[in-house]
JSON list of C-alpha atoms in Angstrom, two decimals:
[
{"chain": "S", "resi": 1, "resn": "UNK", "atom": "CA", "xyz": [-10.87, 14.22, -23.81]},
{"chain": "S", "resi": 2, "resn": "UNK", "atom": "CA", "xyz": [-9.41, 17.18, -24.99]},
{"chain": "S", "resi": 3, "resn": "UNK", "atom": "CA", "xyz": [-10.42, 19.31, -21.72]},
{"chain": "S", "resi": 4, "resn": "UNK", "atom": "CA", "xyz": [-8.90, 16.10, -19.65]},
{"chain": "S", "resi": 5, "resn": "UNK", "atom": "CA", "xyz": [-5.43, 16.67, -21.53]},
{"chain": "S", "resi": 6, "resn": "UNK", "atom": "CA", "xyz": [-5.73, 20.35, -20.99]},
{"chain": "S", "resi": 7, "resn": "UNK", "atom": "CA", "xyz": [-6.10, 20.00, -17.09]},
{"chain": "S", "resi": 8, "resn": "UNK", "atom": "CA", "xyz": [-3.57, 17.53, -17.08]},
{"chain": "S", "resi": 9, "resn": "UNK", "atom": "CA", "xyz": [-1.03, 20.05, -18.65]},
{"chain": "S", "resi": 10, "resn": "UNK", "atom": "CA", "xyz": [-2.43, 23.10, -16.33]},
{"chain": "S", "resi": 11, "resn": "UNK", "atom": "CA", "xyz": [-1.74, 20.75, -13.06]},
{"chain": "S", "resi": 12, "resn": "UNK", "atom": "CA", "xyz": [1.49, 19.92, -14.87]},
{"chain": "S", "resi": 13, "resn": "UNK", "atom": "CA", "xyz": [2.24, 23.13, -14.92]},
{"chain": "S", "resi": 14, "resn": "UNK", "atom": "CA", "xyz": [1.11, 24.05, -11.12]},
{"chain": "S", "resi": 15, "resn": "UNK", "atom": "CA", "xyz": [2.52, 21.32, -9.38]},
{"chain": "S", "resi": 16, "resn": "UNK", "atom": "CA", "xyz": [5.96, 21.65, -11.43]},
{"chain": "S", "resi": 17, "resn": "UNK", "atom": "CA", "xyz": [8.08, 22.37, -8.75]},
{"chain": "S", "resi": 18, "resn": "UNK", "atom": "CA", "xyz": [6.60, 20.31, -6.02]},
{"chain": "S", "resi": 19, "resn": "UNK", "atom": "CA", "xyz": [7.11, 16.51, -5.03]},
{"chain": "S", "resi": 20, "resn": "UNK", "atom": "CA", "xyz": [5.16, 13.67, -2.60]},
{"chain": "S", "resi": 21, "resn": "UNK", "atom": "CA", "xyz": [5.88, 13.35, 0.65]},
{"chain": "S", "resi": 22, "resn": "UNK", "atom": "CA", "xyz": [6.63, 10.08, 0.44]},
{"chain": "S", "resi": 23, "resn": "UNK", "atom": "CA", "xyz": [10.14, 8.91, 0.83]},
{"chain": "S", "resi": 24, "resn": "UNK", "atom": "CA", "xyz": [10.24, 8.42, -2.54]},
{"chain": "S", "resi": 25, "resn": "UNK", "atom": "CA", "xyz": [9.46, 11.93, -3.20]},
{"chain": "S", "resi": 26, "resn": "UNK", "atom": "CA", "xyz": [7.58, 11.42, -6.55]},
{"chain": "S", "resi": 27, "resn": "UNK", "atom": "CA", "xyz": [6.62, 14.31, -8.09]},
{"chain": "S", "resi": 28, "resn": "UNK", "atom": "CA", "xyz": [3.25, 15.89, -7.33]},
{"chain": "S", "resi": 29, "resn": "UNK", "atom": "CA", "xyz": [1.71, 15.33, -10.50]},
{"chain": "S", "resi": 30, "resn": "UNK", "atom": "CA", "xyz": [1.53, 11.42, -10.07]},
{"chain": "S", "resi": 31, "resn": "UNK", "atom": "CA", "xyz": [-0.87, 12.22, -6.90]},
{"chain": "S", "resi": 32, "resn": "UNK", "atom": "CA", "xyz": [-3.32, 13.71, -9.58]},
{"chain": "S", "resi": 33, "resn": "UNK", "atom": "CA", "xyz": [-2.46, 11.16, -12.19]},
{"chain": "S", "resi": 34, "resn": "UNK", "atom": "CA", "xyz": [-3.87, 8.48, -9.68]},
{"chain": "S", "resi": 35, "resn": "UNK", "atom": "CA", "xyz": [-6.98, 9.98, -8.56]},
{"chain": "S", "resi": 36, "resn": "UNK", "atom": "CA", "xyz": [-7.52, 9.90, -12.27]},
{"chain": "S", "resi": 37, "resn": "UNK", "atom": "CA", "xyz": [-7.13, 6.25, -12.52]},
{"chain": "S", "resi": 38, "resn": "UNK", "atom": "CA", "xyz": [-8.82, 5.13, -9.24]},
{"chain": "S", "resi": 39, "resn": "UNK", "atom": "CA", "xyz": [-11.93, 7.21, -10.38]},
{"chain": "S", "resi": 40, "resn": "UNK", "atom": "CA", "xyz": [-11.85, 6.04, -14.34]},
{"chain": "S", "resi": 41, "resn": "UNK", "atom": "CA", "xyz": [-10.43, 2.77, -14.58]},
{"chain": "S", "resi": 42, "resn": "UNK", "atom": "CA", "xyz": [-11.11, 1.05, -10.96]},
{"chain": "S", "resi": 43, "resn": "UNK", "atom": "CA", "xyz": [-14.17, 2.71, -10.03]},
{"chain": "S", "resi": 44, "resn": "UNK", "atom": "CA", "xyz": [-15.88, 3.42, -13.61]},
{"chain": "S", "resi": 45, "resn": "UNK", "atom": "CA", "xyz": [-16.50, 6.71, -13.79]},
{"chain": "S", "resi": 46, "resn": "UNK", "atom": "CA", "xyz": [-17.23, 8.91, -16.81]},
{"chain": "S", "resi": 47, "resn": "UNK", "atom": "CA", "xyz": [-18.33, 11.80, -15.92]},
{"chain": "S", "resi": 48, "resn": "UNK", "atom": "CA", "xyz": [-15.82, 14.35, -17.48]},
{"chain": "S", "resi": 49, "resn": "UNK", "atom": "CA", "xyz": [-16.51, 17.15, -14.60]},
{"chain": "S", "resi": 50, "resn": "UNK", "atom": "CA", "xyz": [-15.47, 15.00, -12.12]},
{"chain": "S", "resi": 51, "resn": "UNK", "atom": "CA", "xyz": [-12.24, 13.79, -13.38]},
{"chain": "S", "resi": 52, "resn": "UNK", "atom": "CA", "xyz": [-11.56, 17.15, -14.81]},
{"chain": "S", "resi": 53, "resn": "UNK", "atom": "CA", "xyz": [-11.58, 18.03, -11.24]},
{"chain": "S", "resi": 54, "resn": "UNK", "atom": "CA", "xyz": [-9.87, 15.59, -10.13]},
{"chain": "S", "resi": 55, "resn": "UNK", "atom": "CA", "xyz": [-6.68, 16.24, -11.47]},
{"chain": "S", "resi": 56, "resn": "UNK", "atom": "CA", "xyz": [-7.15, 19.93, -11.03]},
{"chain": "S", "resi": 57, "resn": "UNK", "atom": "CA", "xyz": [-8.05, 19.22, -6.76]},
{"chain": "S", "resi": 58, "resn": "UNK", "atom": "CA", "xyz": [-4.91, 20.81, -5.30]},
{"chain": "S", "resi": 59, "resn": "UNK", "atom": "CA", "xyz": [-4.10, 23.40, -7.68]},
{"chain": "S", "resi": 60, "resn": "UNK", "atom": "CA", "xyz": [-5.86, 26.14, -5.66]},
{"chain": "S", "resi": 61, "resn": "UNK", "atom": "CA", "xyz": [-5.19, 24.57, -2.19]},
{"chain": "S", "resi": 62, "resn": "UNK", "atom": "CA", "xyz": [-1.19, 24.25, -3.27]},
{"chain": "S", "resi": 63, "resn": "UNK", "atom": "CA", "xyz": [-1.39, 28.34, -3.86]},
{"chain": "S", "resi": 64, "resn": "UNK", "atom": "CA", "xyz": [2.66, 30.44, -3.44]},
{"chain": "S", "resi": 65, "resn": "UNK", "atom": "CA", "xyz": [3.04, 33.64, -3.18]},
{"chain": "S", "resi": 66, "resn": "UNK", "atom": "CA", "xyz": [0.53, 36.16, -1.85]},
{"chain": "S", "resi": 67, "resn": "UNK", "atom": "CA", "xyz": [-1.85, 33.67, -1.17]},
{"chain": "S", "resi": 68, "resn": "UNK", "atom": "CA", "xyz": [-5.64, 35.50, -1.97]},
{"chain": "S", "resi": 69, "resn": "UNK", "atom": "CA", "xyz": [-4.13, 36.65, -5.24]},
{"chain": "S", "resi": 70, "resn": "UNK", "atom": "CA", "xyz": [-2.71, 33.35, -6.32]},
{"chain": "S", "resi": 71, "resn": "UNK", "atom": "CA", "xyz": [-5.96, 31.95, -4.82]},
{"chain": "S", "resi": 72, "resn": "UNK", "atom": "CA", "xyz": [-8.03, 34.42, -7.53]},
{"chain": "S", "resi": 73, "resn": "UNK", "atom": "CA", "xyz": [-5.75, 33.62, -9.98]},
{"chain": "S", "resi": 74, "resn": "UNK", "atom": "CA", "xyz": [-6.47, 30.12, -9.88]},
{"chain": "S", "resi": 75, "resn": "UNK", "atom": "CA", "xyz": [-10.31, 29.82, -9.55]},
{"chain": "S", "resi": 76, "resn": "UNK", "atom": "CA", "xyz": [-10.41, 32.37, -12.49]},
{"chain": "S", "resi": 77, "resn": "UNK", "atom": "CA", "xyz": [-8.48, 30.10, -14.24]},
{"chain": "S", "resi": 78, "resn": "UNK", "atom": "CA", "xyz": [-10.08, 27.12, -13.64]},
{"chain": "S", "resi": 79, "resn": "UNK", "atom": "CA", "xyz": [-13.55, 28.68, -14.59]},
{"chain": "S", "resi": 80, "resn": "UNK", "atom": "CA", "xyz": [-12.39, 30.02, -17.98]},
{"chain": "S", "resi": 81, "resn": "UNK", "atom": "CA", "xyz": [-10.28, 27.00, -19.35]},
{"chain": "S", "resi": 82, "resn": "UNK", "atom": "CA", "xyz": [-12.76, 24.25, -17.62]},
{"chain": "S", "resi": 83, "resn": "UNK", "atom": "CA", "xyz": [-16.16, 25.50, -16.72]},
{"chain": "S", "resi": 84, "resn": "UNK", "atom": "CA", "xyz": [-18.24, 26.55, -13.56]},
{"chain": "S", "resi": 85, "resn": "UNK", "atom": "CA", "xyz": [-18.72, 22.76, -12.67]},
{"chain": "S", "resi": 86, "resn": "UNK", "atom": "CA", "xyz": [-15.12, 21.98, -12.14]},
{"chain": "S", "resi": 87, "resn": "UNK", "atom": "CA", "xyz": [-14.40, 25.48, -10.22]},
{"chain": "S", "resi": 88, "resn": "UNK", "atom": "CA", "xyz": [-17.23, 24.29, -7.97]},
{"chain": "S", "resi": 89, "resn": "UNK", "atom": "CA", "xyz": [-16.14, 20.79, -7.30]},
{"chain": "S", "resi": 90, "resn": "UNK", "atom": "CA", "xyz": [-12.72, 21.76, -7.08]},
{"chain": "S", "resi": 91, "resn": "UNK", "atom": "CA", "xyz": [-13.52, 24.35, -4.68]},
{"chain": "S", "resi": 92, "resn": "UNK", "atom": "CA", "xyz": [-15.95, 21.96, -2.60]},
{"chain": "S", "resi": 93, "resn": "UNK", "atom": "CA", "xyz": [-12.63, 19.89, -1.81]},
{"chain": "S", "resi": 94, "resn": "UNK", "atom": "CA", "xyz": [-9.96, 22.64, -1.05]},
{"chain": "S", "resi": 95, "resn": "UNK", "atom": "CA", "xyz": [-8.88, 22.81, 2.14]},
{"chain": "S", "resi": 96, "resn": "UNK", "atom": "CA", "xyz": [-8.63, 26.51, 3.79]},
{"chain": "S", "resi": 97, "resn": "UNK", "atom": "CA", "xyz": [-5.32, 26.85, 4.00]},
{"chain": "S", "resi": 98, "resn": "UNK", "atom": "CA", "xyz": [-5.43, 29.91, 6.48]},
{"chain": "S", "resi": 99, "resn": "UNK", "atom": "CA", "xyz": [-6.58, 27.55, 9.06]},
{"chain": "S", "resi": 100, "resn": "UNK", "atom": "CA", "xyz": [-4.73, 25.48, 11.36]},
{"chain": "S", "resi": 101, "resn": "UNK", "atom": "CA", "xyz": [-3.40, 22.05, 10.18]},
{"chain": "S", "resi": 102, "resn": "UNK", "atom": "CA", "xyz": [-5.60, 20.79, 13.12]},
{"chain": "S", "resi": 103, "resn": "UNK", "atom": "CA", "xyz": [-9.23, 22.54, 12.12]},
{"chain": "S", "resi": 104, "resn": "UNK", "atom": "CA", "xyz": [-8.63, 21.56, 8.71]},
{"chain": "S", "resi": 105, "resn": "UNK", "atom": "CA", "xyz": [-8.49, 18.03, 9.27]},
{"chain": "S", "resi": 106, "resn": "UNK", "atom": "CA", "xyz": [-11.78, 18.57, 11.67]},
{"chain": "S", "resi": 107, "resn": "UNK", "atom": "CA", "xyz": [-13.57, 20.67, 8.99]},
{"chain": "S", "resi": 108, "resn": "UNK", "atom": "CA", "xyz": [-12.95, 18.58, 6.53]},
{"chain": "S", "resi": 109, "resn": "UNK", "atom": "CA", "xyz": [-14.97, 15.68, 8.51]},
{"chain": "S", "resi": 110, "resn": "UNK", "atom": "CA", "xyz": [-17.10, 17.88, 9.68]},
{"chain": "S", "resi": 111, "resn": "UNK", "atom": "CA", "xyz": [-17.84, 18.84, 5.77]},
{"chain": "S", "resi": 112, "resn": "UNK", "atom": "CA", "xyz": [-17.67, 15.59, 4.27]},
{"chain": "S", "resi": 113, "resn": "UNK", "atom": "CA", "xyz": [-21.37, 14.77, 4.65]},
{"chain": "S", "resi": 114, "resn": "UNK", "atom": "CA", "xyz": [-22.53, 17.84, 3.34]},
{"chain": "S", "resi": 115, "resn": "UNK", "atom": "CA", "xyz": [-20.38, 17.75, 0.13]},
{"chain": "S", "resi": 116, "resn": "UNK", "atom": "CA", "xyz": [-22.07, 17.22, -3.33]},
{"chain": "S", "resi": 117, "resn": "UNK", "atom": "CA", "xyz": [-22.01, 13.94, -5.08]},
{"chain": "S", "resi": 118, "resn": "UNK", "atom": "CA", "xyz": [-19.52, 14.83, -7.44]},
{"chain": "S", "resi": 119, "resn": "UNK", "atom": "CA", "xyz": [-17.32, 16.25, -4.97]},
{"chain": "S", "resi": 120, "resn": "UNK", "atom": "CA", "xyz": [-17.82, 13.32, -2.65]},
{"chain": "S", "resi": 121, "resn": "UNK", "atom": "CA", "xyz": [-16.38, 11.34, -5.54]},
{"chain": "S", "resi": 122, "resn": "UNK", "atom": "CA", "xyz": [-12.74, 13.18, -6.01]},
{"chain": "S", "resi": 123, "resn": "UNK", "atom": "CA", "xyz": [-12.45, 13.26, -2.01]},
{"chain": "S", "resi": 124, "resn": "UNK", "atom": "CA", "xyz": [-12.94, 9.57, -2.27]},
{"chain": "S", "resi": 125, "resn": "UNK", "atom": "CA", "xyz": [-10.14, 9.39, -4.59]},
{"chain": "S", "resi": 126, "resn": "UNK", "atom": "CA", "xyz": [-7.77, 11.05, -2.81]},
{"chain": "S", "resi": 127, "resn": "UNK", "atom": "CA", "xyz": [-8.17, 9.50, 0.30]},
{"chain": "S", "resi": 128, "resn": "UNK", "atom": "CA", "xyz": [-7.77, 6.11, -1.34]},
{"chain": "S", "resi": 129, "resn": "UNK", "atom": "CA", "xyz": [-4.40, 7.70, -3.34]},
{"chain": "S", "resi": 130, "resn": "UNK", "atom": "CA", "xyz": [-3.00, 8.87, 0.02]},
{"chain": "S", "resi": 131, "resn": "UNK", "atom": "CA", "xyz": [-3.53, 5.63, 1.88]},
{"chain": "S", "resi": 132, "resn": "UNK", "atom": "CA", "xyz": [-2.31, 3.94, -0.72]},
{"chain": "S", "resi": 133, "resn": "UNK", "atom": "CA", "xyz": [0.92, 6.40, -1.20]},
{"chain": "S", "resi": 134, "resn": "UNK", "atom": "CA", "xyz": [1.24, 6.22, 2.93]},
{"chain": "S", "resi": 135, "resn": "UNK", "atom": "CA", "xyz": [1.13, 2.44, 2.80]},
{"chain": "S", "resi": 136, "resn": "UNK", "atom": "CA", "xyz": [3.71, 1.55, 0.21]},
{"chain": "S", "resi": 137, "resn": "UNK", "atom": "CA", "xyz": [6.32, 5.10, 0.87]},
{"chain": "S", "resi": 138, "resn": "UNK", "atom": "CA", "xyz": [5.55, 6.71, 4.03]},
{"chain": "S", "resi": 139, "resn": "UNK", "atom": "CA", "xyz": [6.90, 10.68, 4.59]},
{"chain": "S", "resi": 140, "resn": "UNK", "atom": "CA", "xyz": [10.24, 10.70, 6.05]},
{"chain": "S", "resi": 141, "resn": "UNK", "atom": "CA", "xyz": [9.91, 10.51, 10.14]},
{"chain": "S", "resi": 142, "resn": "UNK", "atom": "CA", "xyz": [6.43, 9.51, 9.62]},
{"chain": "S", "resi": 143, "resn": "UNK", "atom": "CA", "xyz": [6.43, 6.91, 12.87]},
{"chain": "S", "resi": 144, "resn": "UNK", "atom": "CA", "xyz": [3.41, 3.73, 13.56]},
{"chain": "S", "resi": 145, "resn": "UNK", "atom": "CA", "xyz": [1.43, 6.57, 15.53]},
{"chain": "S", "resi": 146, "resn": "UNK", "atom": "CA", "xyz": [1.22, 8.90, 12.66]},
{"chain": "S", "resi": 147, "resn": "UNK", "atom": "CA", "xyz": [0.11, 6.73, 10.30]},
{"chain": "S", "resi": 148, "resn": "UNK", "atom": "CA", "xyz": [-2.46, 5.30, 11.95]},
{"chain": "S", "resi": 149, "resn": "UNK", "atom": "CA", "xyz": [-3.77, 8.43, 13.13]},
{"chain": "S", "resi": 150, "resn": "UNK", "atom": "CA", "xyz": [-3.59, 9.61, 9.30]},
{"chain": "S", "resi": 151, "resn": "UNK", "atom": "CA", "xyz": [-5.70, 6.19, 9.02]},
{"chain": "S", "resi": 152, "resn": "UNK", "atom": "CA", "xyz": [-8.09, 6.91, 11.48]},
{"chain": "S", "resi": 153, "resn": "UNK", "atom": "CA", "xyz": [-8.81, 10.27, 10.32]},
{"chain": "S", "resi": 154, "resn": "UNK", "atom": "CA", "xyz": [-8.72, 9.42, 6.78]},
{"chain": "S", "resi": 155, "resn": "UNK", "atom": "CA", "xyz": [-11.19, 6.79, 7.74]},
{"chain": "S", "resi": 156, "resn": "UNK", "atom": "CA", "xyz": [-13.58, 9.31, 9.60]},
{"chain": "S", "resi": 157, "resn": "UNK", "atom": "CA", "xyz": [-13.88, 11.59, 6.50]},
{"chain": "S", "resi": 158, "resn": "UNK", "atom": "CA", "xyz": [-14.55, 8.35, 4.08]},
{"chain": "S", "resi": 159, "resn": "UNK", "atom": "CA", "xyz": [-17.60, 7.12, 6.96]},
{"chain": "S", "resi": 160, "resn": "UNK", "atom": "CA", "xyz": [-18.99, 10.81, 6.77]},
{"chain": "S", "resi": 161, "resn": "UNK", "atom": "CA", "xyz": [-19.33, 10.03, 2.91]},
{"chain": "S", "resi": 162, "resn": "UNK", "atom": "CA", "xyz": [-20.58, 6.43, 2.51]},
{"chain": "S", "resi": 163, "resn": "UNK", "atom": "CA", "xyz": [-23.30, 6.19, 0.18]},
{"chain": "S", "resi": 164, "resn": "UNK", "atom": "CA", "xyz": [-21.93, 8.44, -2.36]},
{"chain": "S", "resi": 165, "resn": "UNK", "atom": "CA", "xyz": [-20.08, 5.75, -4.52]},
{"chain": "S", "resi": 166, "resn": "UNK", "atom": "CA", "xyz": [-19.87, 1.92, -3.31]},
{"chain": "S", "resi": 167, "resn": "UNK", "atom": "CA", "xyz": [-17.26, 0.98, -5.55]},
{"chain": "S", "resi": 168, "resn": "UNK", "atom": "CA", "xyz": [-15.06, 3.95, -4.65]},
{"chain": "S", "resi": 169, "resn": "UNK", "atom": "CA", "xyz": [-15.50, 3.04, -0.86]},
{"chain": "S", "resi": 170, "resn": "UNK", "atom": "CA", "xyz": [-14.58, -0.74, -1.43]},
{"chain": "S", "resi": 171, "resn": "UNK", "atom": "CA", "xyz": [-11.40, 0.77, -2.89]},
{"chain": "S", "resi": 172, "resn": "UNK", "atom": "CA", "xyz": [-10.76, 3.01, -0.08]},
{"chain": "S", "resi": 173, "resn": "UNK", "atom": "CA", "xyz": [-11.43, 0.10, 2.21]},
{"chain": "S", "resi": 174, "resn": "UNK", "atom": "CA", "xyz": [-9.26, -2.13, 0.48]},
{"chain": "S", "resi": 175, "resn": "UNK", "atom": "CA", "xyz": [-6.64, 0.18, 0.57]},
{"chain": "S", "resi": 176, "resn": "UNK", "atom": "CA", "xyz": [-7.14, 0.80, 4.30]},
{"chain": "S", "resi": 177, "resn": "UNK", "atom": "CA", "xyz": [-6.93, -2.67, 5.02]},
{"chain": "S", "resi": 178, "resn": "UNK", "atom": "CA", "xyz": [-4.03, -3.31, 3.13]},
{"chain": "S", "resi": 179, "resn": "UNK", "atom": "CA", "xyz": [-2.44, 0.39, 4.91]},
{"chain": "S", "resi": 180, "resn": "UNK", "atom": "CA", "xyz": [-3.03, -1.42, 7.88]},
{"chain": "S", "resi": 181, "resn": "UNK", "atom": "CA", "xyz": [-1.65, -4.39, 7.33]},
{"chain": "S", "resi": 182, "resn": "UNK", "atom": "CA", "xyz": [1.26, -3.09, 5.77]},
{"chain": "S", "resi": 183, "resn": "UNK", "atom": "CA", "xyz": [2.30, -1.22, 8.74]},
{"chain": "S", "resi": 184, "resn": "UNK", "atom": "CA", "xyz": [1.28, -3.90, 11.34]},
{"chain": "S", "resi": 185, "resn": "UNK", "atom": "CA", "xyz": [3.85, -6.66, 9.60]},
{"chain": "S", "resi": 186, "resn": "UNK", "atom": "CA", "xyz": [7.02, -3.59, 9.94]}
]
């Protein structure tokens, strides 16, 4: 529990300045707060890597300033206060930010599959916290097209990953459904 608090503070810290993109623009630390939940209290899990991770998932990927040094900065970090484990799940789910928006979103399907369990497990997470967050406050000039392409592909990367935790993908699928629903009855 300890090492939970501590990550909690570090992303705290990390994430200070940044907000959601919902229209509610909550701040950033919420997203990691509920990835934390989802993975703990609705879906069970105990495994103190993982949620470590979890709430440490964007902290390299959300990088300012000269980007490779903040990126050292943070995976050395990460491995001293946390452990090897986390760095490596952590890392499995970052997003290469020197890529284009477009062949992220296609690597990250394309990468799903071949992601370890544990990592599987925080990707699952998020994608259930951002469907959720896109249902119920949608980014500002986010139109019906966007979010259901957001869907779609959030969809595609869940699919590449079933098997890895059935109660975490009947809460992504719940949260899909509702997503969809949502935005069908507005």
């Amino acid at each position: 529990m300890p090492r939970l608090i501590a990550a909690l503070d570090y992303a705290a810290g990390q994430h200070r300045d940044q907000r959601r993109k919902g229209a509610e623009a909550a701040p950033y630390i919420n997203h990691p707060i509920a990835l934390l939940r989802i993975l703990a209290v609705e879906a069970g899990i105990d495994d103190a890597d993982v949620l470590t991770a979890a709430v440490l998932h964007d902290v390299i990927e959300d990088c300012s300033g000269p980007q490779q040094e903040c990126i050292a900065q943070r995976r050395a970090e990460i491995a001293s206060q946390f452990g090897a484990c986390v760095l490596a799940i952590v890392e499995a789910v970052t997003d290469d930010k020197a890529l284009p928006k477009a062949a992220r979103k296609q690597a990250q399907v394309a990468h799903a599959a071949l992601l370890p369990r544990a990592a599987k497990l925080v990707k699952l997470a998020d994608k259930t916290a951002n469907v959720r967050d896109i249902a119920n406050s949608p980014p500002q000039g986010w139109e019906a097209e966007r979010i259901a392409a957001y869907f779609d592909w959030a969809q595609s990367v869940v699919d590449a990953m079933r098997g890895a935790d059935a109660q975490l993908e009947a809460l992504f699928d719940a949260a899909l459904a509702h997503g969809r629903s949502a935005r069908a009855s507005t």
